XYZ file of N, CA and C in Angstrom:
660
model
N 4.678 34.996 -24.436
C 3.583 33.949 -24.464
C 2.699 34.204 -23.298
N 1.650 34.082 -23.602
C 0.385 34.513 -22.705
C -0.117 33.037 -21.904
N -0.162 32.891 -20.634
C -0.430 31.767 -20.169
C -1.879 31.978 -19.492
N -2.923 31.416 -20.002
C -4.368 31.356 -19.460
C -4.592 30.228 -18.589
N -4.591 30.544 -17.296
C -4.681 29.404 -16.446
C -6.310 29.759 -15.674
N -7.072 28.511 -15.521
C -8.382 28.510 -15.172
C -8.653 27.457 -14.144
N -8.079 27.582 -12.824
C -8.208 26.683 -11.949
C -9.780 26.583 -11.391
N -10.415 27.405 -11.545
C -11.641 27.083 -11.255
C -12.670 26.311 -12.020
N -12.116 26.103 -13.341
C -12.719 25.118 -13.998
C -12.452 23.762 -13.283
N -11.320 23.463 -12.572
C -11.225 22.168 -12.057
C -11.919 22.225 -10.771
N -11.655 23.143 -9.819
C -11.962 23.285 -8.468
C -13.626 23.134 -8.462
N -14.487 23.608 -9.642
C -15.754 23.537 -9.624
C -16.188 22.106 -9.793
N -15.417 21.366 -9.966
C -15.717 19.856 -10.141
C -15.546 19.267 -8.464
N -15.650 19.880 -7.553
C -14.788 19.258 -6.155
C -15.644 18.046 -5.598
N -16.872 17.942 -6.057
C -17.512 16.739 -5.579
C -16.935 15.694 -6.084
N -16.605 15.642 -7.491
C -15.848 14.623 -8.187
C -14.440 14.287 -7.811
N -13.744 15.461 -7.347
C -12.511 15.304 -6.796
C -12.460 14.625 -5.418
N -13.478 14.866 -4.826
C -13.738 14.569 -3.192
C -14.163 12.978 -3.261
N -14.876 12.548 -4.445
C -14.857 11.157 -4.464
C -13.897 10.556 -5.012
N -12.925 10.873 -5.707
C -11.625 10.372 -6.202
C -10.805 10.315 -4.931
N -10.829 11.615 -3.998
C -9.907 11.286 -2.644
C -10.324 10.082 -1.771
N -11.867 10.094 -1.838
C -12.264 9.161 -0.663
C -12.004 7.829 -1.243
N -11.971 7.515 -2.530
C -11.740 6.163 -3.216
C -9.968 5.949 -2.964
N -9.509 6.867 -2.920
C -7.998 6.695 -2.952
C -7.798 6.510 -1.466
N -8.136 7.018 -0.480
C -8.050 6.742 1.009
C -8.641 5.428 1.023
N -9.786 4.997 0.822
C -10.280 3.695 1.047
C -9.386 2.609 0.632
N -9.076 2.510 -0.742
C -8.161 1.767 -1.246
C -7.100 1.511 -0.515
N -6.515 2.734 0.091
C -5.027 2.801 0.615
C -5.375 1.866 1.932
N -6.414 2.506 2.739
C -6.538 1.877 4.090
C -6.771 0.266 4.062
N -7.590 -0.134 3.225
C -7.925 -1.629 3.069
C -6.830 -2.208 2.825
N -5.995 -1.677 1.772
C -4.492 -2.275 1.409
C -3.492 -2.459 2.470
N -3.368 -1.309 3.158
C -2.476 -1.353 4.439
C -2.834 -2.199 5.595
N -4.161 -2.214 5.791
C -4.505 -3.239 6.834
C -4.234 -4.697 6.511
N -4.756 -4.990 5.281
C -4.567 -6.565 4.703
C -3.086 -6.742 4.513
N -2.290 -5.778 3.668
C -1.152 -5.695 3.172
C -0.056 -6.120 4.175
N -0.337 -5.432 5.343
C 0.708 -5.615 6.361
C 0.345 -6.906 7.234
N -0.496 -7.395 7.338
C -0.960 -8.712 7.739
C -0.265 -9.871 7.167
N -0.380 -9.671 5.582
C 0.229 -10.541 4.941
C 1.966 -10.480 4.919
N 2.147 -9.111 5.190
C 3.641 -8.841 5.322
C 4.255 -9.491 6.468
N 3.479 -9.462 7.715
C 3.990 -10.100 9.086
C 4.095 -11.637 8.944
N 2.677 -12.094 8.083
C 2.812 -13.650 8.038
C 3.925 -14.230 7.390
N 4.127 -13.633 6.257
C 5.109 -13.904 5.162
C 6.469 -13.828 5.710
N 6.773 -12.654 6.520
C 7.957 -12.427 7.153
C 8.231 -13.671 8.057
N 7.530 -14.056 8.981
C 7.560 -15.160 9.687
C 7.592 -16.531 9.166
N 7.028 -16.669 7.865
C 7.308 -17.918 7.133
C 8.804 -17.753 6.755
N 9.412 -16.483 6.043
C 10.777 -16.635 5.592
C 11.578 -16.777 6.609
N 11.239 -16.282 7.908
C 12.231 -16.151 8.982
C 12.269 -17.744 9.639
N 11.085 -18.156 10.035
C 11.027 -19.410 10.947
C 10.066 -20.684 10.112
N 9.689 -20.366 8.986
C 8.863 -21.501 8.579
C 9.563 -22.641 7.980
N 8.893 -23.643 7.599
C 9.441 -24.640 7.070
C 9.970 -24.475 5.792
N 11.062 -25.345 5.094
C 11.610 -24.936 4.047
C 10.726 -24.873 2.663
N 9.721 -25.557 2.441
C 8.705 -25.530 1.454
C 8.048 -24.327 1.413
N 7.707 -23.825 2.735
C 6.927 -22.636 2.782
C 7.878 -21.447 2.622
N 9.109 -21.483 2.859
C 10.056 -20.397 2.710
C 10.441 -20.261 1.321
N 10.256 -21.422 0.562
C 10.460 -21.389 -1.003
C 9.363 -20.645 -1.670
N 8.086 -20.990 -1.043
C 6.821 -20.495 -1.833
C 6.743 -18.835 -1.366
N 6.889 -18.534 -0.349
C 7.102 -17.109 -0.043
C 7.873 -16.259 -0.503
N 9.038 -17.018 -0.743
C 10.328 -16.049 -1.339
C 9.847 -16.063 -2.963
N 9.343 -17.000 -3.503
C 8.963 -16.900 -4.956
C 7.945 -15.783 -5.150
N 6.911 -15.787 -4.134
C 5.945 -14.653 -4.501
C 6.557 -13.243 -4.014
N 7.452 -13.159 -3.069
C 8.373 -11.712 -2.799
C 9.040 -11.521 -4.125
N 9.665 -12.561 -4.500
C 10.441 -12.065 -5.902
C 9.722 -11.649 -7.131
N 8.687 -12.402 -7.478
C 7.729 -12.123 -8.569
C 7.490 -10.929 -8.537
N 6.703 -10.429 -7.114
C 6.039 -9.122 -7.134
C 7.155 -7.746 -7.010
N 8.174 -8.066 -6.431
C 9.170 -7.088 -6.230
C 9.916 -6.755 -7.620
N 9.730 -7.723 -8.569
C 10.609 -7.709 -9.868
C 9.718 -7.508 -10.940
N 8.545 -7.243 -10.728
C 7.516 -6.887 -11.827
C 6.950 -5.682 -11.598
N 6.552 -4.747 -12.684
C 5.693 -3.398 -12.433
C 4.345 -3.493 -11.998
N 4.189 -2.836 -10.988
C 2.702 -2.753 -10.450
C 1.545 -2.610 -11.463
N 1.796 -1.941 -12.586
C 0.894 -1.846 -13.469
C 0.501 -3.310 -14.184
N 1.663 -3.993 -14.475
C 1.614 -5.463 -15.087
C 0.705 -6.226 -14.179
N 0.995 -6.177 -12.689
C 0.412 -6.895 -11.963
C -1.023 -6.470 -11.963
N -1.407 -5.592 -12.056
C -2.863 -5.008 -11.899
C -3.514 -5.618 -13.191
N -3.056 -5.233 -14.190
C -3.486 -5.780 -15.483
C -3.696 -7.186 -15.717
N -2.629 -7.951 -14.964
C -2.730 -9.288 -15.199
C -4.065 -9.774 -14.285
N -4.062 -9.069 -13.178
C -5.441 -9.487 -12.191
C -6.766 -9.042 -12.873
N -6.787 -8.161 -13.569
C -8.088 -7.308 -14.208
C -8.375 -7.925 -15.279
N -7.264 -7.964 -16.187
C -7.484 -8.334 -17.628
C -7.339 -9.788 -17.933
N -6.123 -10.282 -17.104
C -5.646 -11.894 -17.339
C -6.532 -12.875 -16.738
N -6.836 -12.459 -15.255
C -7.810 -13.813 -14.780
C -8.963 -13.818 -15.448
N -9.772 -13.216 -15.966
C -11.073 -13.273 -16.695
C -11.000 -14.369 -17.740
N -9.489 -14.599 -18.482
C -9.468 -15.863 -19.212
C -9.610 -17.037 -18.483
N -9.427 -17.160 -17.048
C -9.317 -18.340 -16.432
C -11.050 -18.332 -15.742
N -11.713 -17.331 -15.800
C -13.209 -17.527 -15.559
C -13.088 -16.645 -14.254
N -12.281 -15.696 -13.810
C -12.434 -15.111 -12.738
C -12.365 -13.653 -13.208
N -13.580 -13.129 -12.881
C -14.020 -11.668 -13.288
C -14.111 -10.998 -11.779
N -13.457 -9.926 -11.892
C -13.273 -8.870 -10.711
C -13.602 -7.596 -11.124
N -14.427 -6.933 -10.043
C -14.350 -5.548 -10.645
C -13.272 -4.553 -10.393
N -13.225 -3.539 -10.863
C -11.939 -2.919 -10.985
C -11.444 -2.461 -9.268
N -12.372 -2.276 -8.577
C -12.074 -1.886 -7.264
C -11.477 -2.933 -6.604
N -12.018 -4.349 -6.788
C -11.515 -5.371 -5.963
C -10.285 -5.802 -6.753
N -10.057 -5.684 -7.987
C -8.763 -5.869 -8.553
C -7.688 -5.005 -8.024
N -8.062 -3.748 -7.904
C -7.202 -2.866 -7.396
C -6.706 -3.045 -6.029
N -7.433 -3.519 -5.140
C -7.365 -3.823 -3.795
C -6.327 -5.014 -3.741
N -6.460 -5.932 -4.527
C -5.798 -7.382 -4.683
C -4.430 -6.833 -5.075
N -4.328 -6.090 -6.064
C -2.883 -5.933 -6.664
C -2.112 -4.934 -5.683
N -2.808 -4.034 -4.831
C -2.083 -3.280 -3.774
C -1.989 -4.045 -2.659
N -2.558 -4.881 -2.249
C -2.366 -5.887 -0.986
C -1.098 -6.738 -1.508
N -0.976 -7.174 -2.738
C -0.037 -8.300 -2.896
C 1.424 -7.358 -3.129
N 1.132 -6.129 -3.745
C 2.554 -5.582 -4.012
C 2.780 -4.964 -2.285
N 1.997 -4.448 -1.406
C 2.615 -4.053 -0.273
C 2.964 -5.176 0.653
N 2.217 -6.426 0.513
C 2.654 -7.663 1.280
C 4.237 -7.955 1.044
N 4.546 -8.255 -0.389
C 5.615 -8.431 -0.680
C 6.699 -7.637 -0.170
N 6.667 -6.083 -0.437
C 7.805 -5.472 0.018
C 7.711 -5.282 1.392
N 6.569 -5.477 2.127
C 6.454 -5.296 3.707
C 7.265 -6.742 4.218
N 7.061 -7.635 3.525
C 7.527 -9.090 4.027
C 9.184 -8.740 4.329
N 9.842 -8.317 3.201
C 11.242 -8.051 3.422
C 11.510 -7.104 4.541
N 10.921 -6.093 4.500
C 11.252 -5.178 5.514
C 11.030 -5.764 6.862
N 9.712 -6.293 7.167
C 9.490 -6.803 8.650
C 10.603 -7.623 9.000
N 10.915 -8.584 7.757
C 11.811 -9.873 7.956
C 13.250 -9.481 8.679
N 13.459 -8.109 7.914
C 14.899 -7.457 8.503
C 14.780 -7.038 9.928
N 13.627 -6.713 10.432
C 13.494 -6.466 11.900
C 13.464 -7.634 12.555
N 12.774 -8.579 12.079
C 12.740 -9.927 13.139
C 14.128 -10.439 13.124
N 14.980 -10.301 11.939
C 16.158 -11.123 12.048
C 17.334 -10.280 12.775
N 16.733 -9.221 13.403
C 17.634 -8.298 14.083
C 17.166 -8.275 15.497
N 16.302 -9.271 15.950
C 15.916 -9.455 17.399
C 17.072 -10.288 18.014
N 17.499 -9.824 19.283
C 18.445 -10.589 19.996
C 17.920 -11.925 20.357
N 18.923 -12.895 20.225
C 18.626 -14.215 20.499
C 18.146 -14.312 21.916
N 18.793 -13.387 22.834
C 18.418 -13.648 24.278
C 17.177 -13.180 24.521
N 16.388 -12.484 23.747
C 14.763 -11.936 24.135
C 14.152 -13.441 23.714
N 14.323 -13.960 22.760
C 13.657 -15.057 22.224
C 13.681 -16.181 23.120
N 14.852 -16.580 23.763
C 15.197 -17.664 24.768
C 14.649 -17.247 26.013
N 14.537 -16.042 26.420
C 13.720 -15.575 27.654
C 12.269 -15.809 27.586
N 11.779 -15.552 26.154
C 10.417 -15.875 26.151
C 9.856 -17.083 26.164
N 10.990 -18.238 25.741
C 10.863 -19.742 25.744
C 10.859 -19.944 27.430
N 11.833 -19.481 28.090
C 11.896 -19.643 29.509
C 10.729 -19.510 30.304
N 9.815 -18.621 29.740
C 8.463 -18.445 30.420
C 7.610 -19.204 29.865
N 7.798 -20.279 29.395
C 6.747 -21.172 28.866
C 6.084 -20.788 27.677
N 6.536 -19.737 27.191
C 5.691 -19.166 25.833
C 5.860 -20.118 24.704
N 4.664 -20.230 24.141
C 4.599 -20.925 23.039
C 5.289 -20.199 21.721
N 5.624 -20.970 20.607
C 6.259 -20.262 19.557
C 5.498 -19.106 18.917
N 4.218 -19.185 18.903
C 3.422 -18.075 18.371
C 3.310 -17.066 19.525
N 3.413 -17.308 20.603
C 3.534 -16.251 21.781
C 4.724 -15.464 21.759
N 5.671 -16.233 21.589
C 6.805 -15.649 21.668
C 7.064 -14.706 20.374
N 6.664 -15.148 19.239
C 6.621 -14.255 17.981
C 5.757 -12.962 18.434
N 4.537 -13.075 18.628
C 3.616 -12.037 18.638
C 3.847 -10.992 19.913
N 4.397 -11.495 20.965
C 4.527 -10.646 22.084
C 6.108 -10.367 22.231
N 7.116 -11.021 21.853
C 8.408 -10.736 22.170
C 9.113 -10.216 20.964
N 8.871 -11.118 19.702
C 9.655 -10.642 18.639
C 9.059 -9.596 17.800
N 7.828 -9.662 17.468
C 7.207 -8.723 16.612
C 7.075 -7.094 17.075
N 6.798 -6.997 18.325
C 6.516 -5.418 18.447
C 8.147 -4.651 18.240
N 9.139 -5.071 18.947
C 10.373 -4.367 18.660
C 11.041 -4.467 17.395
N 10.637 -5.689 16.611
C 10.807 -5.508 15.235
C 10.202 -4.475 14.255
N 8.802 -4.405 14.531
C 7.912 -3.511 13.900
C 8.558 -1.991 14.074
N 8.898 -1.722 15.583
C 9.480 -0.643 15.831
C 10.605 -0.143 15.069
N 11.911 -1.121 14.958
C 12.778 -0.935 14.236
C 12.820 -0.588 12.523
N 11.613 -1.280 12.107
C 11.278 -0.870 10.614
C 10.295 0.020 10.301
N 9.641 0.572 11.358
C 8.309 1.200 11.084
C 8.535 2.372 10.165
N 9.693 3.282 10.299
C 9.917 4.381 9.124
C 9.895 3.733 7.741
N 10.538 2.584 7.490
C 10.654 1.970 5.967
C 9.251 1.452 5.833
N 8.414 0.976 6.539
C 6.846 0.486 6.288
C 6.267 1.812 5.902
N 6.379 2.654 6.665
C 5.387 3.890 6.571
C 5.660 4.641 5.199
N 7.283 4.396 4.745
C 7.403 4.756 3.404
C 6.838 4.057 2.282
N 6.678 2.741 2.470
C 6.255 1.850 1.414
C 4.804 2.044 1.410
N 4.177 2.155 2.599
C 2.657 2.654 2.405
C 2.342 3.599 1.698
N 3.306 4.576 1.718
C 2.944 5.929 1.084
C 3.268 5.577 -0.453
N 4.150 4.607 -0.707
C 4.730 4.412 -2.226
C 3.136 3.616 -2.696
N 2.701 2.683 -1.875
C 1.636 2.077 -2.524
C 0.332 2.926 -2.711
N 0.022 4.086 -1.924
C -0.920 5.025 -1.941
C -0.818 5.801 -3.260
N 0.453 6.281 -3.472
C 0.853 6.810 -4.774
C 0.322 5.993 -6.025
N 1.013 4.835 -5.703
C 0.852 3.983 -6.645
C -0.681 3.457 -7.174
N -1.557 3.735 -6.411
C -2.855 3.710 -6.720
C -3.473 4.518 -7.809
N -2.577 5.498 -8.067
C -2.990 6.456 -9.330
C -3.030 5.598 -10.652
N -2.215 4.503 -10.574
C -2.415 3.584 -11.889
C -3.699 2.827 -11.995
N -4.333 2.665 -10.574
C -5.647 1.984 -10.746
C -6.653 2.664 -11.570
N -6.568 3.900 -11.865
C -7.489 4.730 -12.903
C -7.342 4.089 -14.098
N -6.483 3.336 -14.583
C -6.242 2.924 -15.824
C -7.289 1.694 -16.155
N -8.014 0.947 -15.079
C -8.910 0.004 -15.116
C -10.432 0.525 -14.659
N -10.550 1.933 -14.540
C -11.599 2.690 -14.282
C -11.996 2.534 -12.774
N -10.904 2.480 -12.085
C -11.403 2.643 -10.658
C -11.370 4.001 -10.217
N -12.283 4.528 -9.662
C -12.590 5.982 -9.409
C -11.815 6.723 -8.794
N -10.400 6.535 -8.421
C -9.662 7.015 -7.318
C -9.476 8.691 -8.020
N -8.250 9.216 -7.375
C -7.894 10.634 -7.675
C -7.502 10.984 -8.932
N -6.636 10.104 -9.548
C -6.237 10.191 -10.958
C -7.382 10.174 -11.924
N -7.981 9.085 -11.880
C -9.213 8.792 -12.698
C -10.056 10.139 -12.539
N -10.186 10.714 -11.566
C -11.209 11.940 -11.424
C -10.287 13.056 -12.190
N -9.056 13.221 -12.086
C -8.333 14.387 -12.774
C -8.429 14.130 -14.391
N -8.468 12.830 -14.605
C -8.529 12.464 -16.104
C -9.849 12.868 -16.863
N -10.801 12.408 -15.925
C -12.373 12.873 -16.629
C -12.583 14.022 -16.635
N -12.035 15.011 -15.621
C -12.265 16.289 -15.586
C -11.538 17.048 -16.701
N -10.284 16.601 -16.952
C -9.872 17.377 -17.889
C -10.030 16.861 -19.520
N -10.616 15.765 -19.352
C -11.028 15.510 -20.764
C -12.222 16.146 -21.142
N -12.876 16.615 -20.085
C -14.442 17.465 -20.463
C -14.138 18.681 -20.585
N -13.104 19.399 -20.085
C -12.947 20.821 -20.060
C -11.399 21.389 -20.666
N -10.891 20.224 -21.124
C -9.322 20.490 -21.728
C -8.281 21.277 -20.922
N -8.712 21.264 -19.630
C -7.715 22.143 -18.825
C -6.661 21.019 -18.108
N -5.774 20.631 -18.900
C -4.913 19.313 -18.544
C -3.986 19.685 -17.442
N -3.300 21.063 -17.859
C -2.249 21.561 -16.981
C -2.869 21.830 -15.544
N -3.977 22.511 -15.435
C -4.649 22.680 -14.148
C -5.014 21.615 -13.527
N -5.578 20.600 -14.243
C -6.195 19.302 -13.525
C -5.209 18.578 -12.899
N -4.025 18.572 -13.753
C -2.874 17.550 -12.964
C -2.052 18.406 -11.955
N -2.199 19.748 -12.115
C -1.479 20.583 -10.697
C -2.209 20.224 -9.578
N -3.533 20.442 -9.754
C -4.549 20.043 -8.658
C -4.365 18.677 -7.978
N -4.210 17.693 -8.940
C -4.248 16.457 -8.441
C -2.901 16.241 -7.941
N -1.663 16.666 -8.312
C -0.498 16.690 -7.787
C -0.508 17.198 -6.305
N -0.983 18.319 -6.001
C -1.253 18.976 -4.734
C -2.083 18.159 -3.955
N -3.027 17.760 -4.143
C -3.957 16.810 -3.534
C -3.099 15.419 -2.948
N -2.373 14.702 -3.923
C -1.453 13.677 -3.740
C -0.416 14.101 -2.645
N 0.004 15.329 -2.750
C 0.926 15.707 -1.871
C 0.592 15.883 -0.439
N -0.661 16.236 -0.272
C -1.297 16.501 0.882
C -1.653 15.275 1.386
N -2.241 14.291 0.575
C -2.418 12.922 1.003
C -1.274 12.237 1.668
N -0.073 12.164 0.797
C 1.077 11.697 1.364
C 1.577 12.272 2.785
N 1.513 13.663 2.841
C 1.898 14.293 3.892
C 1.212 13.684 5.363
N -0.270 13.886 5.032
C -0.987 13.370 6.116
C -0.924 11.979 6.388
N -0.834 11.180 5.420
C -0.452 9.592 5.777
C 0.673 9.320 6.599
N 1.689 9.971 6.299
C 3.105 9.831 6.807
C 2.945 10.418 8.542
N 2.125 11.432 8.698
C 2.225 11.912 9.955
C 1.137 11.189 10.839
N 0.117 10.604 10.137
C -1.071 9.773 10.985
C -0.316 8.484 11.157
N 0.337 7.805 10.433
C 1.172 6.492 10.697
C 2.418 6.727 11.777
N 3.050 7.817 11.661
C 4.290 8.026 12.645
C 3.705 8.412 13.944
N 2.452 8.763 14.130
C 1.680 9.265 15.433
C 1.195 7.741 15.619
N 0.364 6.932 14.823
C -0.231 5.791 15.124
C 0.559 4.502 15.602
N 1.648 4.492 15.066
C 2.831 3.363 15.099
C 2.853 3.398 16.813
N 3.609 4.144 17.115
C 3.866 4.200 18.610
C 3.062 4.100 19.589
N 1.936 4.551 19.083
C 0.669 4.683 20.131
C -0.145 3.530 20.060
N -0.417 2.759 18.833
C -1.268 1.618 19.057
C -0.465 0.248 18.655
N 0.683 0.351 17.950
C 1.124 -0.842 17.190
C 2.220 -1.496 18.122
N 3.301 -0.621 18.281
C 4.348 -1.301 18.928
C 4.441 -0.567 20.391
N 3.371 0.191 20.830
C 3.439 0.680 22.205
C 4.407 1.285 22.894
N 5.167 2.061 22.264
C 6.301 2.960 23.085
C 6.044 4.172 23.079
């Protein structure tokens, strides 16, 4: 059997691929920034918030963690318009990615918070720090340090999950690969290239976050 491969038919569309890569990076960056903030806030709520807030956040976490990402995305993009809320594909993708990362990040960060020695918290209170100051300066940095590898892995999962967003016409990398293969019927080559590009993005993101975490986030 003769295999006829023509990767140039894919690589010649490099501008379209580059646009897809840019959208994937942009969606991931925004989702990571907002999603980690949501995760930190919800982790605090589950660990130290009032009962009603713990229940509310717990319900959000369970709903997101026990439903497929594509269903969440379709609900936001196709379901909300029935309530009069119409969103662009890009905005719907960001919201879905933020909600997903926020829910998983909540449990990851909460695990780090609950492993904080009680003596550190009491030492913060003895210095007349408020509850918010104790959380921000005493509890959160070492908690993030403990769970950072798990958070990095979750961020990469969300980045790879952005490939689903092409199903609602968000022009990220998988959408670009779909359009290119539909125009030249080089399906095998298109998805080989897309796979390699996602691999490079995942490796690059992991290295970036492993470098940035100690340097800028928990200061070790």
